Coordinates of C-alpha atoms in Angstrom, one line a residue:
X151 CA 42.5 39.9 1.5
X152 CA 41.6 43.4 2.4
X153 CA 43.2 44.9 5.4
X154 CA 40.4 46.6 7.2
X155 CA 41.0 49.7 9.4
X156 CA 38.4 48.3 11.9
X157 CA 37.3 44.8 12.6
X158 CA 39.7 42.6 10.5
X159 CA 43.2 43.1 11.6
X160 CA 42.5 44.5 15.1
X161 CA 39.2 43.1 16.4
X162 CA 40.1 44.2 19.8
X163 CA 39.5 47.8 18.6
X164 CA 35.8 47.1 18.3
X165 CA 34.1 49.0 21.0
X166 CA 31.0 47.6 22.8
X167 CA 30.0 50.9 24.1
X168 CA 30.3 52.4 27.5
X169 CA 27.1 51.1 28.7
X170 CA 27.8 47.4 27.6
X171 CA 26.5 44.8 30.0
X172 CA 28.5 42.1 31.5
X173 CA 27.5 39.5 28.8
X174 CA 28.8 41.7 26.0
X175 CA 32.0 42.5 27.9
X176 CA 32.6 38.9 28.5
X177 CA 31.9 37.9 24.8
X178 CA 34.3 40.8 23.6
X179 CA 37.1 39.5 26.0
X180 CA 36.6 36.0 24.9
X181 CA 36.6 36.9 21.2
X182 CA 39.8 38.9 21.5
X183 CA 41.5 36.2 23.4
X184 CA 40.8 33.5 20.8
X185 CA 41.8 35.8 18.0
X186 CA 45.0 36.6 19.7
X187 CA 45.7 32.9 20.2
X188 CA 45.2 32.4 16.5
X189 CA 41.9 30.6 17.0
X190 CA 40.1 32.3 14.1
X191 CA 37.3 29.8 13.9
X192 CA 36.7 30.1 17.7
X193 CA 36.9 33.9 17.6
X194 CA 34.3 33.9 14.7
X195 CA 31.9 31.8 16.7
X196 CA 32.1 34.2 19.7
X197 CA 31.9 37.3 17.3
X198 CA 28.6 36.0 16.0
X199 CA 27.2 35.8 19.4
X200 CA 28.4 39.2 20.1
X201 CA 26.9 40.6 16.8
X202 CA 23.6 39.2 17.8
X203 CA 23.8 40.8 21.2
X204 CA 25.0 44.2 19.8
X205 CA 22.2 44.3 17.2
X206 CA 19.6 43.7 19.9
X207 CA 21.2 46.2 22.3
X208 CA 22.4 48.9 19.8
X209 CA 20.4 48.2 16.7
X210 CA 21.5 46.7 13.4
X211 CA 22.3 50.2 12.0
X212 CA 24.7 51.1 14.8
X213 CA 28.2 51.7 13.5
X214 CA 29.8 49.3 16.0
X215 CA 27.3 46.5 14.9
X216 CA 28.1 47.2 11.2
X217 CA 31.8 47.2 11.8
X218 CA 31.6 43.8 13.6
X219 CA 29.5 42.5 10.9
X220 CA 32.1 43.5 8.2
X221 CA 34.8 41.9 10.3
X222 CA 32.9 38.6 10.6
X223 CA 32.5 38.5 6.8
X224 CA 36.3 39.1 6.4
X225 CA 37.0 36.2 8.9
X226 CA 34.6 33.9 7.0
X227 CA 36.7 34.7 3.8
X228 CA 39.9 33.8 5.7
X229 CA 38.4 30.6 6.7
X230 CA 37.4 29.7 3.2
X231 CA 33.7 30.2 3.4
X232 CA 33.6 32.7 0.5
X233 CA 30.0 32.1 -0.6
X234 CA 28.6 32.9 2.9
X235 CA 30.9 35.9 3.2
X236 CA 29.8 37.3 -0.2
X237 CA 26.2 36.8 0.7
X238 CA 26.5 38.7 3.9
X239 CA 28.4 41.4 2.4
X240 CA 25.8 41.8 -0.4
X241 CA 23.2 42.4 2.3
X242 CA 25.5 44.7 4.3
X243 CA 26.6 47.1 1.6
X244 CA 23.3 49.1 1.2
X245 CA 23.2 49.6 4.9
X246 CA 26.8 50.6 5.1
X247 CA 26.4 53.1 2.4
X248 CA 23.3 54.6 3.8
X249 CA 24.4 54.7 7.4
X250 CA 28.1 55.3 7.2
X251 CA 28.6 56.7 3.6
X252 CA 30.2 55.5 0.5
X253 CA 33.7 56.6 1.5
X254 CA 33.6 55.2 5.0
X255 CA 36.5 52.7 5.6
X256 CA 33.9 49.9 6.6
X257 CA 32.0 50.5 3.4
X258 CA 35.0 50.5 1.1
X259 CA 36.4 47.6 2.8
X260 CA 33.3 45.6 2.3
X261 CA 33.1 46.5 -1.4
X262 CA 36.8 45.3 -1.7
X263 CA 35.9 42.0 0.0
X264 CA 32.9 41.5 -2.1
X265 CA 34.8 42.2 -5.3
X266 CA 37.3 39.5 -4.2
X267 CA 34.6 36.9 -4.6
X268 CA 34.9 36.0 -8.3
X269 CA 32.8 33.0 -9.2
X270 CA 33.4 31.0 -12.5
X271 CA 30.8 33.1 -14.2
X272 CA 32.5 36.4 -13.5
X273 CA 32.7 38.8 -16.5
X274 CA 36.3 39.8 -16.9
X275 CA 35.6 43.3 -18.2
X276 CA 33.1 44.1 -15.4
X277 CA 35.5 42.8 -12.9
X278 CA 38.3 45.0 -14.2
X279 CA 36.0 48.1 -14.1
X280 CA 35.1 47.3 -10.5
X281 CA 38.7 47.0 -9.4
X282 CA 39.8 50.2 -11.3
X283 CA 37.0 52.0 -9.5
X284 CA 37.9 50.6 -6.2
X285 CA 41.6 51.4 -6.8
X286 CA 40.6 55.1 -7.4
X287 CA 38.4 55.2 -4.3
X288 CA 40.9 53.4 -2.0
X289 CA 43.6 55.9 -3.0
X290 CA 41.5 58.6 -1.7
X291 CA 40.3 56.8 1.5
X292 CA 43.4 54.8 2.4
X293 CA 46.2 56.4 0.5
X294 CA 48.2 55.2 -2.6
X295 CA 50.5 52.9 -0.7
X296 CA 48.1 51.4 1.8
X297 CA 48.1 47.6 1.6
X298 CA 44.4 47.6 0.9
X299 CA 44.9 49.9 -2.1
X300 CA 47.8 47.9 -3.3
X301 CA 45.5 44.8 -3.1
X302 CA 43.1 46.5 -5.5
X303 CA 45.9 47.3 -7.8
X304 CA 47.1 43.7 -7.7
X305 CA 43.6 42.6 -8.8
X306 CA 43.5 45.3 -11.6
X307 CA 46.7 43.6 -13.0
X308 CA 45.0 40.1 -12.8
X309 CA 41.9 41.1 -14.7
X310 CA 44.0 43.1 -17.3
X311 CA 45.8 39.8 -17.9
X312 CA 42.5 37.9 -18.2
X313 CA 41.4 40.4 -20.9
X314 CA 44.6 39.7 -22.8
X315 CA 46.5 42.9 -22.0
X316 CA 49.7 40.8 -21.1
X317 CA 52.2 43.7 -21.5
X318 CA 50.1 46.1 -19.4
X319 CA 49.4 43.4 -16.8
X320 CA 53.1 42.5 -16.4
X321 CA 54.0 46.2 -15.9
X322 CA 51.1 46.8 -13.5
X323 CA 52.0 43.8 -11.4
X324 CA 55.7 44.7 -11.4
X325 CA 54.7 48.1 -10.0
X326 CA 52.5 46.5 -7.3
X327 CA 55.4 44.1 -6.3
X328 CA 57.8 47.1 -6.0
X329 CA 55.4 49.0 -3.9
X330 CA 54.6 46.1 -1.7
X331 CA 58.4 45.3 -1.2
X332 CA 59.0 48.9 0.0
X333 CA 55.8 49.1 2.1
X334 CA 55.5 45.6 3.5
X335 CA 58.9 44.2 3.2
X336 CA 60.6 41.7 0.9
X337 CA 59.4 38.6 2.7
X338 CA 55.7 39.6 3.3
X339 CA 53.3 37.1 1.8
X340 CA 51.5 39.8 -0.2
X341 CA 54.8 40.9 -1.7
X342 CA 55.7 37.4 -2.6
X343 CA 52.4 36.7 -4.2
X344 CA 52.8 39.9 -6.5
X345 CA 56.5 38.9 -7.2
X346 CA 55.5 35.4 -8.2
X347 CA 52.7 36.6 -10.5
X348 CA 55.1 39.2 -12.1
X349 CA 57.8 36.7 -12.8
X350 CA 55.4 34.1 -14.1
X351 CA 53.7 36.5 -16.5
X352 CA 57.1 37.8 -17.6
X353 CA 58.1 34.3 -18.4
X354 CA 54.8 33.5 -20.2
X355 CA 55.4 36.6 -22.4
X356 CA 58.7 35.2 -23.5
X357 CA 61.3 36.9 -21.2
X358 CA 62.2 33.6 -19.4
X359 CA 65.7 34.7 -18.6
X360 CA 64.6 37.5 -16.3
X361 CA 61.7 35.4 -15.1
X362 CA 64.0 32.5 -14.1
X363 CA 66.4 34.9 -12.2
X364 CA 63.5 36.3 -10.2
X365 CA 62.0 32.8 -9.5
X366 CA 65.3 31.5 -8.2
X367 CA 65.4 34.2 -5.7
X368 CA 61.7 33.7 -4.8
X369 CA 61.8 30.1 -4.1
X370 CA 63.4 30.1 -0.7
X371 CA 61.3 33.1 0.4
X372 CA 58.0 31.4 -0.7
X373 CA 59.1 28.3 1.2
X374 CA 59.7 30.2 4.3
X375 CA 56.5 32.1 4.0
X376 CA 54.0 29.5 2.8
X377 CA 55.9 26.2 3.3
X378 CA 58.1 24.2 1.0
X379 CA 55.2 21.9 0.0
X380 CA 52.8 24.9 -0.7
X381 CA 51.3 24.9 -4.2
X382 CA 52.8 28.4 -4.8
X383 CA 56.3 27.3 -3.8
X384 CA 56.1 24.2 -6.0
X385 CA 54.7 26.3 -8.8
X386 CA 57.7 28.5 -8.6
X387 CA 60.1 25.4 -8.6
X388 CA 58.2 24.0 -11.5
X389 CA 58.8 27.2 -13.6
X390 CA 62.5 27.3 -12.5
X391 CA 62.8 23.7 -13.9
X392 CA 60.9 24.5 -17.0
X393 CA 62.7 27.6 -18.0
X394 CA 66.1 26.5 -16.7
X395 CA 66.2 23.1 -18.6
X396 CA 67.7 24.5 -21.8
X397 CA 70.9 25.6 -20.3
X398 CA 73.5 23.8 -22.3
X399 CA 75.6 20.9 -20.8
X400 CA 73.3 20.5 -17.7
X401 CA 71.1 17.5 -18.9
X402 CA 72.0 15.3 -15.9
X403 CA 71.1 18.0 -13.5
X404 CA 67.9 19.0 -15.3
X405 CA 66.7 15.3 -15.0
X406 CA 67.6 15.3 -11.3
X407 CA 65.8 18.6 -10.6
X408 CA 62.6 17.2 -12.2
X409 CA 62.9 13.9 -10.3
X410 CA 63.1 15.8 -7.0
X411 CA 60.4 18.1 -7.9
X412 CA 58.1 15.2 -8.9
X413 CA 58.7 13.5 -5.6
X414 CA 57.8 16.6 -3.6
X415 CA 54.6 17.3 -5.7
X416 CA 53.3 13.8 -5.3
X417 CA 53.8 14.0 -1.6
X418 CA 52.3 17.5 -1.2
X419 CA 49.7 17.6 -3.9
X420 CA 48.9 14.2 -5.1
X421 CA 49.7 12.2 -8.1
X422 CA 46.7 13.5 -10.1
X423 CA 47.3 17.2 -9.5
X424 CA 47.8 19.2 -12.7
X425 CA 51.2 20.4 -11.5
X426 CA 52.3 16.9 -10.7
X427 CA 51.2 15.5 -13.9
X428 CA 52.9 18.3 -15.8
X429 CA 56.2 17.7 -14.0
X430 CA 55.9 13.9 -14.4
X431 CA 55.5 14.5 -18.2
X432 CA 58.6 16.8 -18.3
X433 CA 60.7 14.3 -16.2
X434 CA 59.8 11.4 -18.6
X435 CA 60.7 13.5 -21.7
X436 CA 64.0 14.9 -20.2
X437 CA 65.1 11.5 -19.0
X438 CA 64.3 9.9 -22.4
X439 CA 66.4 12.6 -24.1
X440 CA 69.3 12.2 -21.7
X441 CA 69.4 8.4 -22.1
X442 CA 69.1 8.9 -25.9
X443 CA 72.2 11.2 -25.9
X444 CA 74.1 8.5 -24.0
X445 CA 73.1 6.0 -26.7
X446 CA 74.0 8.3 -29.5
X447 CA 77.4 9.1 -27.9
X448 CA 78.4 5.5 -28.0
X449 CA 79.0 5.6 -24.2
X450 CA 80.8 2.5 -23.1
X451 CA 78.9 0.3 -20.6
X452 CA 81.3 1.0 -17.8
X453 CA 81.2 4.7 -18.4
X454 CA 77.4 4.8 -18.8
X455 CA 77.0 2.9 -15.4
X456 CA 79.3 5.5 -13.8
X457 CA 77.1 8.3 -15.3
X458 CA 73.9 6.6 -14.1
X459 CA 75.3 6.3 -10.7
X460 CA 76.2 10.0 -10.6
X461 CA 72.6 10.7 -11.6
X462 CA 71.3 8.8 -8.6
X463 CA 73.8 10.5 -6.2
X464 CA 73.0 14.0 -7.6
X465 CA 69.2 13.2 -7.0
X466 CA 69.9 12.1 -3.4
X467 CA 72.1 15.1 -2.7
X468 CA 69.5 17.5 -4.1
X469 CA 66.8 15.9 -1.9
X470 CA 69.1 16.2 1.1
X471 CA 69.8 19.9 0.3
X472 CA 66.0 20.5 0.2
X473 CA 65.4 18.5 3.4
X474 CA 68.1 20.5 5.2
X475 CA 66.5 23.8 4.0
X476 CA 63.2 22.7 5.4
X477 CA 64.8 21.8 8.8
X478 CA 67.4 24.4 9.3
X479 CA 66.7 27.3 6.9
X480 CA 68.1 28.2 3.5
X481 CA 71.1 30.2 4.9
X482 CA 72.2 27.6 7.5
X483 CA 75.6 26.0 7.6
X484 CA 74.0 22.4 7.0
X485 CA 72.6 23.6 3.7
X486 CA 75.7 25.4 2.6
X487 CA 77.7 22.3 3.4
X488 CA 75.2 20.1 1.4
X489 CA 75.5 22.5 -1.5
X490 CA 79.3 22.3 -1.3
X491 CA 79.1 18.4 -1.4
X492 CA 76.8 18.7 -4.5
X493 CA 79.1 21.1 -6.4
X494 CA 82.1 18.8 -5.5
X495 CA 80.3 15.8 -6.9
X496 CA 79.5 17.6 -10.0
X497 CA 83.1 18.5 -10.6
X498 CA 84.1 14.9 -9.9
X499 CA 81.6 13.7 -12.4
X500 CA 82.8 16.0 -15.1
X501 CA 79.5 18.0 -15.0
X502 CA 81.5 21.2 -15.5
X503 CA 78.9 23.7 -16.4
X504 CA 76.6 22.8 -13.6
X505 CA 79.5 22.6 -11.2
X506 CA 80.6 26.0 -12.2
X507 CA 77.2 27.5 -11.7
X508 CA 76.7 25.7 -8.3
X509 CA 80.2 26.8 -7.1
X510 CA 79.9 30.4 -8.0
X511 CA 76.5 30.8 -6.4
X512 CA 77.7 29.0 -3.4
X513 CA 80.8 31.2 -3.0
X514 CA 78.5 34.4 -3.2
X515 CA 76.3 33.0 -0.5
X516 CA 79.2 31.9 1.7
X517 CA 80.8 35.4 1.5
X518 CA 77.5 36.9 2.4
X519 CA 76.5 34.5 5.2
X520 CA 79.6 33.2 6.9
X521 CA 82.3 35.6 5.7
X522 CA 85.5 35.5 3.7
X523 CA 87.6 33.6 6.3
X524 CA 85.2 30.8 7.1
X525 CA 86.5 27.4 6.3
X526 CA 83.6 26.6 4.0
X527 CA 84.2 29.8 2.1
X528 CA 87.9 28.9 1.7
X529 CA 87.0 25.5 0.6
X530 CA 84.5 26.7 -2.0
X531 CA 87.0 29.2 -3.4
X532 CA 89.4 26.3 -3.8
X533 CA 86.6 24.2 -5.4
X534 CA 86.0 27.2 -7.8
X535 CA 89.4 27.1 -9.3
X536 CA 88.8 24.3 -11.8
X537 CA 86.0 26.4 -13.4
X538 CA 88.7 28.9 -14.8
X539 CA 90.4 26.2 -16.9
X540 CA 87.9 23.3 -17.2
X541 CA 84.6 25.1 -17.9
X542 CA 84.7 28.5 -19.2
X543 CA 81.0 29.3 -18.6
X544 CA 78.8 32.0 -19.9
X545 CA 78.8 34.6 -17.0
X546 CA 74.9 35.0 -17.5
X547 CA 74.5 31.3 -16.8
X548 CA 76.2 31.6 -13.3
X549 CA 72.9 33.0 -12.0
X550 CA 70.6 30.6 -13.7
X551 CA 70.6 27.4 -11.7
X552 CA 67.2 25.7 -11.5
X553 CA 65.6 25.6 -8.0
X554 CA 65.5 22.0 -6.5

């Protein structure tokens, strides 16, 4: 969404005018109060009343009435009424351009919002041209690093990819992500959306190693910002599982990761959602491969039973880790302890590669979060020792564990 200078982010900046009557003043106060309380739908209803009053008192061409109308359209977008917002913006734009000028912040913001409404019949080339033009205008009006300008550049990257310019789109989105990180912060939703797109596209283009590393770091940030059952978070987890499943000697963990993900997707998105269906297909295939490997290895019945029991324990432990993350936060002691228990179970079950990866990552996080002398850090360091003689792992793999 575009960040308006007036009307959207700070509706309380809209001025009724020095001669506003009591009714307008009361509506303005009520609108601001509902907006401050997070009641966007309630604020919108009051804003529509205020707009009608402002147009009658000041005239439909008054800058305050126009600014309020732009803000109302933006609020409609936030509430999901995209068609109504686009229709209103289409009517407003000629008036904004004639009364306020093409480079006025309200005019440019309205153009940005209208361009954001891309229906199924949108021409990709026309959309790209529109966003390139908006990006140029917004650099002049708002500045190159303003969040609205960066939003336009984000859309330039999207439409470049729609037109098949994969390399250019990946580079463009990576630059947007870097700017947003610096301007808005690492955990800002806009930063995360651009980082997710950049990592996804990089992986789609074949650089799955770098994409996987980015996505592993993104999953907890997406969970904190949007929720652990949000489609964007689940999509990042799906790609982690997909691009991390070819790590050697981690077949059991791969199946467990898919099983946990499928359960979460069914609960959050439903059994028929495309992301759920894709994960279910991957789970079935990986489980079949894993069971076939046990058959081909001539695994004795008793040993096979132990391995199958370990699989179920690992699934339960990964679910427990995810539940604790949602309840206490990713960097909490309950989560670190759950991760320790999982790493220990993997060592005990002779899953040396996965155990080494899990232990190395846990030790890094313990050192950063609780310090070198904490009992959990000491225990993890002791747990790490077997990795040196039992499972000499590729150092590149120690940063490539799939997100559960």
